[in-house]
Amino acid sequence: MIEQLREAVCGLHAELVRYNLVAWTAGNVSGRVPGEDLFVIKPSGVSYDDLTPASMVVCDLDGNVVEGEHAPSSDTAAHAYVYRHMPEVGGVVHTHSTYASAWAARGEPIPCVLTAMADEFGGEIPIGPFALIGGDDIGRGIVAVLSGHRSPAVLMQNHGVFTIGASAKAAVKAAVMCEDVARTVHVSRQLGEPLPIKQDDVDRLYDRYQNVYGQRSSR
Amino acid sequence: MIEQLREAVCGLHAELVRYNLVAWTAGNVSGRVPGEDLFVIKPSGVSYDDLTPASMVVCDLDGNVVEGEHAPSSDTAAHAYVYRHMPEVGGVVHTHSTYASAWAARGEPIPCVLTAMADEFGGEIPIGPFALIGGDDIGRGIVAVLSGHRSPAVLMQNHGVFTIGASAKAAVKAAVMCEDVARTVHVSRQLGEPLPIKQDDVDRLYDRYQNVYGQRSSR
Amino acid sequence: MIEQLREAVCGLHAELVRYNLVAWTAGNVSGRVPGEDLFVIKPSGVSYDDLTPASMVVCDLDGNVVEGEHAPSSDTAAHAYVYRHMPEVGGVVHTHSTYASAWAARGEPIPCVLTAMADEFGGEIPIGPFALIGGDDIGRGIVAVLSGHRSPAVLMQNHGVFTIGASAKAAVKAAVMCEDVARTVHVSRQLGEPLPIKQDDVDRLYDRYQNVYGQRSSR
Amino acid sequence: MIEQLREAVCGLHAELVRYNLVAWTAGNVSGRVPGEDLFVIKPSGVSYDDLTPASMVVCDLDGNVVEGEHAPSSDTAAHAYVYRHMPEVGGVVHTHSTYASAWAARGEPIPCVLTAMADEFGGEIPIGPFALIGGDDIGRGIVAVLSGHRSPAVLMQNHGVFTIGASAKAAVKAAVMCEDVARTVHVSRQLGEPLPIKQDDVDRLYDRYQNVYGQRSSR
């Protein structure tokens, strides 16, 4: 089970690279081990080219290393906090992707002006607090904003994005779509004001997408 | 015949990826089966890497699945509506490409300020209505705008782009060129007002391009 | 000799693709056959993936096909005009690259605010007239602007870029560098006014670069 | 030893290409030979595809060629000046990367509004003077700005970026991260004013990142 998850989490980092969400080593994916109080996460400071399933680090929900030769990602405490406080979460992703981080640097949520945003995020993408690394502040900020929120993505002020999902893959999808809509809405606003979508329509789109879209097996 | 079309439609999705028109699974190509009331379309929620000719879905012109193990694209109803009402159309493409969607979010047509736009689109790229997925509204909007219009592309408000063509390949070309000119005109307008092209010149360029350009076999 | 040039011109189109200067089939390279009144150019409407040395078209300086099974690029008349009137030119490139075309759509030259521009272009990149395809108007515009000008690139109004060089490779380099500086100066001006470089310094940089830079063999 | 460094310096140029920091041949990496008054640098005017360890040039700290068949990079004097005056520097990188050069063209430092900037640069990324190539002016400008500065990157006015590091790899990382934050802060400022980070917090982030982050072996 853990071996499969090591492989999956390792492989999903390639999607961060493919979609240009990360520079050098600045982004990480983790996945919860089903049925255990453990998660698998990227090692710290290792380049994406050099990642292997064996180099992934297994941590407990306090962020202590249980298995692995490398130090875990410097963002491990934030991932751990999310897994401890949001039992429905099976995957967490963190990036400094350009457009999402640009909204985050202004402390400004991304308004829901695209049907794709209504589909995936159910409304605006919210802002989390400024928080320093090194304790539970980042994790606490993520959980405070995302608990009970439709959006699987939060823009941490002056920092970057954290996304959650039922699986590591779902969290990666949210990270990819977050940057995609962050860019499109940015570009749209550069030359004027995007038209709002009525709340009723946002609700209908969100409900439909969560319940109808995709092959059953790929959800 | 259908086998060739499955292969062609499958392969054309690689062009959407190559030109960065799509993120994750958010874009689709379809092609009409010549001489039959059928079309071939992308399966829903399947990643571009995993598409195979066999995974393509064959639908009738009401959007019902005739052949295929997957559910068809969630945009199938819109494609079907276009094929039902525009018999000259042999291919349809839908994307949320960044710059085109940015114009769409403002509900603003792209003005014809490039000779390449006059060539391909014969003038501005028009805006279609805001429409919810799940019925015929999107298809109706596309057909209402594109019937009798020179442009093979319509920007659906707050949504994205639909393009049509005599073949699936021609519709893909229109999607690629639409994003290309959407980006160039956007960039141009960021620092001032692009110079208009006189209507007479637009007409001359459009006429020449439609009738002279390219190898006969590649039209 | 012509065989080598077919191969070189064919291969140089890959640089247009690599540097994202072209979408679909909208860009072309040509090279003059040394010592003969001939040049080799891309066939019209053929995709970059499908180009082969054998598919290149050989034309005389009036743009008539001398050798080749395909029709030559629809921009052949402009290339031919340049070769006829600028005997020092050994290569011509045409693209609709995004940032250069954005300046062209406003009819605005790119100011020389980067040392790399002083090096390569010796000053601003100039604007050529609006001209319709189909006769000698485009070629005449290119030659009128570039004759005696330091810049190997001209932005044709509402259209795109033409570059020239002693060889096809040099013209491709000019096209790559033109888009690069068009983008950097655009980005710089988005947030304020770039600082000018004094004319004396532009002159010194241009002189040094033209006479000192690079391996002798790669000039 | 020199053979290993030739290989490392050669290979690191691929990172400049991968992260789109360079067009054509406009960027270079060098590395100091440990324990000797020598450094290894890119040959001038050679394309990145054609670089081999054997084509790298070995120079003394005055920039004279000691080993190598090619002329060294035209920026060799600047690299040499840095090695002569900053003994702690083991690698130097120069690029004209788009966003960093755009700030440089306005003569404007990049404000520290991202935690990733606090981590890597310890504050703003500073501006160096306008300086002509051909003597020690560029090197002098780099050393004057970076000596005693936290930032390993300096934006040379109207020119581009120079970065330094304990090794060639560290200098490349600084060049990659410099462009990344230059782009994000640019994008953020396009739609408003990014929120400042308090100096205390910048200091805490910088201190932690320099002392805690990454695998010990990869620092």
Coordinates of N, CA, C and O in Angstrom, one line a residue, chain A residues 109-203:
Chain A
P109 N -8.5 37.7 -3.1 CA -9.1 36.4 -3.6 C -9.4 36.5 -5.1 O -9.5 37.6 -5.6
I110 N -9.4 35.4 -5.8 CA -9.7 35.4 -7.2 C -11.2 35.3 -7.4 O -11.8 34.3 -7.0
P111 N -11.8 36.3 -8.0 CA -13.3 36.3 -8.2 C -13.7 35.3 -9.2 O -13.0 34.9 -10.1
C112 N -14.9 34.7 -9.0 CA -15.4 33.6 -9.8 C -16.1 34.2 -11.1 O -17.3 34.5 -11.0
V113 N -15.3 34.4 -12.1 CA -15.9 34.9 -13.4 C -15.7 34.0 -14.5 O -15.9 34.4 -15.7
L114 N -15.4 32.7 -14.2 CA -15.3 31.7 -15.3 C -16.2 30.5 -14.9 O -16.2 30.1 -13.7
T115 N -16.9 29.9 -15.8 CA -17.7 28.7 -15.5 C -16.7 27.6 -15.0 O -17.1 26.8 -14.1
A116 N -15.5 27.5 -15.5 CA -14.6 26.5 -15.0 C -14.2 26.7 -13.5 O -14.0 25.7 -12.8
M117 N -14.3 28.0 -13.0 CA -14.0 28.2 -11.6 C -15.2 27.8 -10.8 O -15.1 27.2 -9.7
A118 N -16.4 28.1 -11.3 CA -17.6 27.6 -10.6 C -17.6 26.1 -10.5 O -17.9 25.5 -9.4
D119 N -17.2 25.4 -11.6 CA -17.2 24.0 -11.6 C -16.2 23.4 -10.5 O -16.6 22.6 -9.7
E120 N -15.0 23.9 -10.5 CA -13.9 23.3 -9.7 C -13.9 23.9 -8.3 O -13.5 23.2 -7.4
F121 N -14.2 25.2 -8.2 CA -13.9 25.8 -6.9 C -15.2 26.3 -6.2 O -15.2 26.7 -5.1
G122 N -16.3 26.3 -7.0 CA -17.6 26.6 -6.4 C -17.8 28.1 -6.0 O -18.7 28.4 -5.3
G123 N -16.9 28.9 -6.5 CA -16.9 30.3 -6.2 C -15.5 30.9 -6.2 O -14.7 30.4 -6.9
E124 N -15.3 32.0 -5.4 CA -14.0 32.6 -5.5 C -12.9 31.6 -4.8 O -13.3 30.7 -4.0
I125 N -11.7 31.9 -5.1 CA -10.6 31.2 -4.4 C -10.1 32.1 -3.3 O -9.7 33.2 -3.6
P126 N -10.2 31.6 -2.1 CA -10.0 32.5 -0.9 C -8.5 32.7 -0.6 O -7.7 32.0 -1.0
I127 N -8.3 33.8 0.3 CA -7.0 34.1 0.8 C -6.9 33.6 2.2 O -7.8 33.8 3.0
G128 N -5.7 33.1 2.5 CA -5.4 32.7 3.9 C -4.4 33.8 4.5 O -3.9 34.6 3.7
P129 N -4.1 33.7 5.8 CA -3.3 34.7 6.4 C -1.9 34.6 6.1 O -1.4 33.6 5.6
F130 N -1.1 35.7 6.3 CA 0.3 35.7 6.3 C 0.8 34.8 7.5 O 0.3 35.0 8.6
A131 N 1.6 33.9 7.2 CA 2.1 33.0 8.3 C 3.5 32.6 8.1 O 3.9 32.3 7.0
L132 N 4.3 32.5 9.2 CA 5.7 32.1 9.0 C 5.8 30.6 9.1 O 5.0 29.9 9.7
I133 N 6.8 30.1 8.4 CA 7.1 28.7 8.4 C 7.8 28.3 9.7 O 8.3 29.2 10.3
G134 N 7.7 27.1 10.1 CA 8.5 26.7 11.3 C 7.6 26.2 12.5 O 8.1 25.7 13.5
G135 N 6.3 26.4 12.4 CA 5.4 26.0 13.4 C 4.1 25.5 12.8 O 4.1 25.1 11.6
D136 N 3.0 25.7 13.5 CA 1.7 25.3 12.9 C 0.9 26.4 12.3 O -0.2 26.2 11.9
D137 N 1.5 27.6 12.2 CA 0.8 28.8 11.7 C 0.2 28.6 10.3 O -0.9 28.9 10.0
I138 N 1.1 28.0 9.4 CA 0.6 27.9 8.0 C -0.5 26.8 8.0 O -1.6 27.1 7.4
G139 N -0.3 25.7 8.6 CA -1.4 24.6 8.7 C -2.7 25.2 9.2 O -3.7 24.9 8.7
R140 N -2.5 25.9 10.3 CA -3.7 26.5 11.0 C -4.5 27.4 10.0 O -5.7 27.4 9.9
G141 N -3.7 28.2 9.3 CA -4.3 29.1 8.3 C -5.1 28.4 7.2 O -6.2 28.8 6.8
I142 N -4.4 27.3 6.7 CA -5.1 26.6 5.6 C -6.4 26.0 6.1 O -7.4 26.1 5.5
V143 N -6.3 25.3 7.3 CA -7.5 24.6 7.8 C -8.6 25.6 8.1 O -9.8 25.3 7.9
A144 N -8.2 26.7 8.7 CA -9.2 27.7 9.1 C -10.0 28.2 7.8 O -11.2 28.3 7.9
V145 N -9.3 28.4 6.7 CA -10.0 28.9 5.5 C -10.7 27.8 4.8 O -11.9 28.0 4.3
L146 N -10.1 26.6 4.7 CA -10.7 25.6 3.8 C -11.8 24.7 4.5 O -12.6 24.1 3.8
S147 N -11.8 24.7 5.8 CA -12.9 23.9 6.5 C -14.2 24.4 6.1 O -14.5 25.6 6.4
G148 N -15.0 23.6 5.5 CA -16.4 24.0 5.2 C -16.5 24.9 4.0 O -17.5 25.3 3.6
H149 N -15.3 25.2 3.3 CA -15.3 26.0 2.1 C -15.4 25.1 0.9 O -14.9 24.0 0.9
R150 N -16.1 25.5 -0.2 CA -16.1 24.7 -1.4 C -14.8 24.6 -2.0 O -14.5 23.6 -2.7
S151 N -14.0 25.7 -2.0 CA -12.7 25.7 -2.7 C -11.7 24.7 -2.2 O -11.5 24.7 -1.0
P152 N -11.1 23.9 -3.0 CA -10.0 23.0 -2.5 C -8.6 23.8 -2.6 O -7.6 23.2 -2.3
A153 N -8.7 25.1 -2.8 CA -7.4 25.8 -2.9 C -7.5 27.1 -2.1 O -8.5 27.7 -2.0
V154 N -6.4 27.4 -1.4 CA -6.3 28.6 -0.6 C -5.0 29.3 -1.0 O -3.9 28.7 -1.2
L155 N -5.1 30.7 -1.2 CA -3.9 31.5 -1.5 C -3.3 32.0 -0.2 O -4.0 32.9 0.4
M156 N -2.2 31.6 0.2 CA -1.6 32.0 1.5 C -0.9 33.4 1.2 O 0.0 33.4 0.4
Q157 N -1.3 34.4 1.9 CA -0.8 35.8 1.6 C 0.7 35.9 1.5 O 1.4 35.4 2.4
N158 N 1.2 36.5 0.5 CA 2.7 36.7 0.2 C 3.4 35.4 0.1 O 4.7 35.4 0.2
H159 N 2.7 34.3 -0.2 CA 3.4 33.1 -0.1 C 3.2 32.2 -1.4 O 4.0 32.2 -2.3
G160 N 2.0 31.5 -1.4 CA 1.7 30.7 -2.6 C 0.4 30.0 -2.3 O -0.5 30.5 -1.6
V161 N 0.2 28.8 -2.9 CA -1.0 28.1 -2.9 C -0.9 26.8 -2.1 O 0.1 26.0 -2.3
F162 N -1.9 26.4 -1.4 CA -2.1 25.1 -0.9 C -3.4 24.5 -1.4 O -4.4 25.3 -1.4
T163 N -3.4 23.3 -1.9 CA -4.6 22.7 -2.4 C -4.8 21.3 -1.7 O -3.8 20.7 -1.3
I164 N -6.1 20.9 -1.5 CA -6.4 19.7 -0.9 C -7.3 18.8 -1.9 O -7.9 19.4 -2.8
G165 N -7.4 17.5 -1.6 CA -8.3 16.7 -2.4 C -8.5 15.4 -1.7 O -7.8 15.1 -0.7
A166 N -9.4 14.6 -2.2 CA -9.7 13.3 -1.6 C -8.5 12.4 -1.8 O -8.3 11.4 -1.1
S167 N -7.7 12.7 -2.9 CA -6.4 11.9 -3.1 C -5.4 12.9 -3.5 O -5.6 14.1 -3.8
A168 N -4.1 12.4 -3.5 CA -3.0 13.3 -4.0 C -3.3 13.8 -5.4 O -3.0 15.0 -5.7
K169 N -3.8 12.9 -6.3 CA -4.1 13.3 -7.6 C -5.1 14.4 -7.7 O -5.0 15.4 -8.5
A170 N -6.2 14.3 -6.9 CA -7.2 15.4 -6.9 C -6.6 16.7 -6.4 O -7.0 17.8 -6.9
A171 N -5.7 16.7 -5.4 CA -5.1 17.9 -5.0 C -4.2 18.5 -6.1 O -4.1 19.7 -6.2
V172 N -3.5 17.6 -6.8 CA -2.7 18.1 -7.9 C -3.6 18.7 -9.0 O -3.3 19.8 -9.5
K173 N -4.7 18.1 -9.3 CA -5.6 18.7 -10.3 C -6.1 20.1 -9.8 O -6.1 21.0 -10.6
A174 N -6.4 20.2 -8.5 CA -6.8 21.5 -8.0 C -5.7 22.6 -8.1 O -6.0 23.7 -8.4
A175 N -4.4 22.1 -8.0 CA -3.3 23.1 -8.1 C -3.2 23.5 -9.6 O -2.9 24.7 -9.8
V176 N -3.3 22.6 -10.5 CA -3.3 22.9 -11.9 C -4.4 23.8 -12.3 O -4.2 24.8 -13.0
M177 N -5.6 23.5 -11.9 CA -6.7 24.4 -12.3 C -6.7 25.7 -11.6 O -7.1 26.7 -12.1
C178 N -6.2 25.8 -10.4 CA -6.0 27.0 -9.7 C -5.1 28.0 -10.4 O -5.5 29.2 -10.6
E179 N -4.0 27.5 -10.9 CA -3.1 28.4 -11.6 C -3.7 28.8 -13.0 O -3.6 29.9 -13.4
D180 N -4.4 27.8 -13.6 CA -5.1 28.1 -14.9 C -6.1 29.2 -14.7 O -6.1 30.2 -15.5
V181 N -7.0 29.2 -13.7 CA -8.0 30.2 -13.6 C -7.3 31.5 -13.1 O -7.8 32.6 -13.4
A182 N -6.3 31.4 -12.2 CA -5.6 32.6 -11.7 C -5.1 33.4 -12.9 O -5.1 34.6 -12.9
R183 N -4.5 32.7 -13.8 CA -3.9 33.3 -15.0 C -5.0 33.9 -15.9 O -4.9 35.1 -16.3
T184 N -6.0 33.2 -16.2 CA -7.1 33.7 -17.1 C -7.8 34.9 -16.5 O -8.0 35.9 -17.2
V185 N -8.1 34.8 -15.2 CA -8.8 36.0 -14.6 C -7.9 37.2 -14.5 O -8.3 38.3 -14.8
H186 N -6.6 36.9 -14.2 CA -5.6 38.0 -14.3 C -5.6 38.7 -15.6 O -5.7 39.9 -15.7
V187 N -5.4 37.9 -16.7 CA -5.3 38.4 -18.0 C -6.6 39.2 -18.4 O -6.6 40.3 -18.9
S188 N -7.7 38.6 -18.0 CA -9.0 39.3 -18.3 C -9.1 40.7 -17.6 O -9.5 41.7 -18.2
R189 N -8.7 40.8 -16.4 CA -8.8 42.0 -15.6 C -7.8 43.0 -16.1 O -7.9 44.2 -15.8
Q190 N -6.7 42.6 -16.8 CA -5.7 43.6 -17.3 C -6.4 44.6 -18.2 O -5.8 45.7 -18.3
L191 N -7.4 44.3 -18.9 CA -8.0 45.2 -19.9 C -9.4 45.6 -19.6 O -10.2 46.1 -20.4
G192 N -9.8 45.4 -18.3 CA -11.2 45.8 -17.9 C -11.7 44.9 -16.8 O -10.9 44.2 -16.2
E193 N -13.0 45.0 -16.6 CA -13.6 44.2 -15.5 C -14.3 43.0 -16.1 O -15.3 43.2 -16.9
P194 N -13.9 41.8 -15.7 CA -14.7 40.6 -16.1 C -16.1 40.7 -15.6 O -16.4 41.3 -14.5
L195 N -17.1 40.1 -16.4 CA -18.5 40.1 -16.0 C -18.7 39.1 -14.8 O -18.1 38.0 -14.9
P196 N -19.4 39.5 -13.8 CA -19.7 38.5 -12.7 C -20.6 37.4 -13.2 O -21.4 37.6 -14.2
I197 N -20.6 36.2 -12.6 CA -21.6 35.2 -12.8 C -22.5 35.2 -11.6 O -22.1 35.3 -10.5
K198 N -23.8 35.1 -11.9 CA -24.8 35.2 -10.8 C -24.6 34.0 -9.8 O -24.3 32.9 -10.3
Q199 N -24.8 34.2 -8.6 CA -24.6 33.2 -7.5 C -25.4 31.9 -7.8 O -24.9 30.8 -7.7
D200 N -26.6 32.1 -8.3 CA -27.5 31.0 -8.6 C -26.8 30.1 -9.7 O -26.8 28.8 -9.6
D201 N -26.2 30.7 -10.7 CA -25.6 30.0 -11.8 C -24.3 29.3 -11.3 O -24.0 28.2 -11.6
V202 N -23.6 30.0 -10.4 CA -22.4 29.4 -9.8 C -22.8 28.1 -9.0 O -22.2 27.1 -9.2
D203 N -23.8 28.2 -8.3 CA -24.3 27.1 -7.5 C -24.7 25.9 -8.4 O -24.3 24.7 -8.2

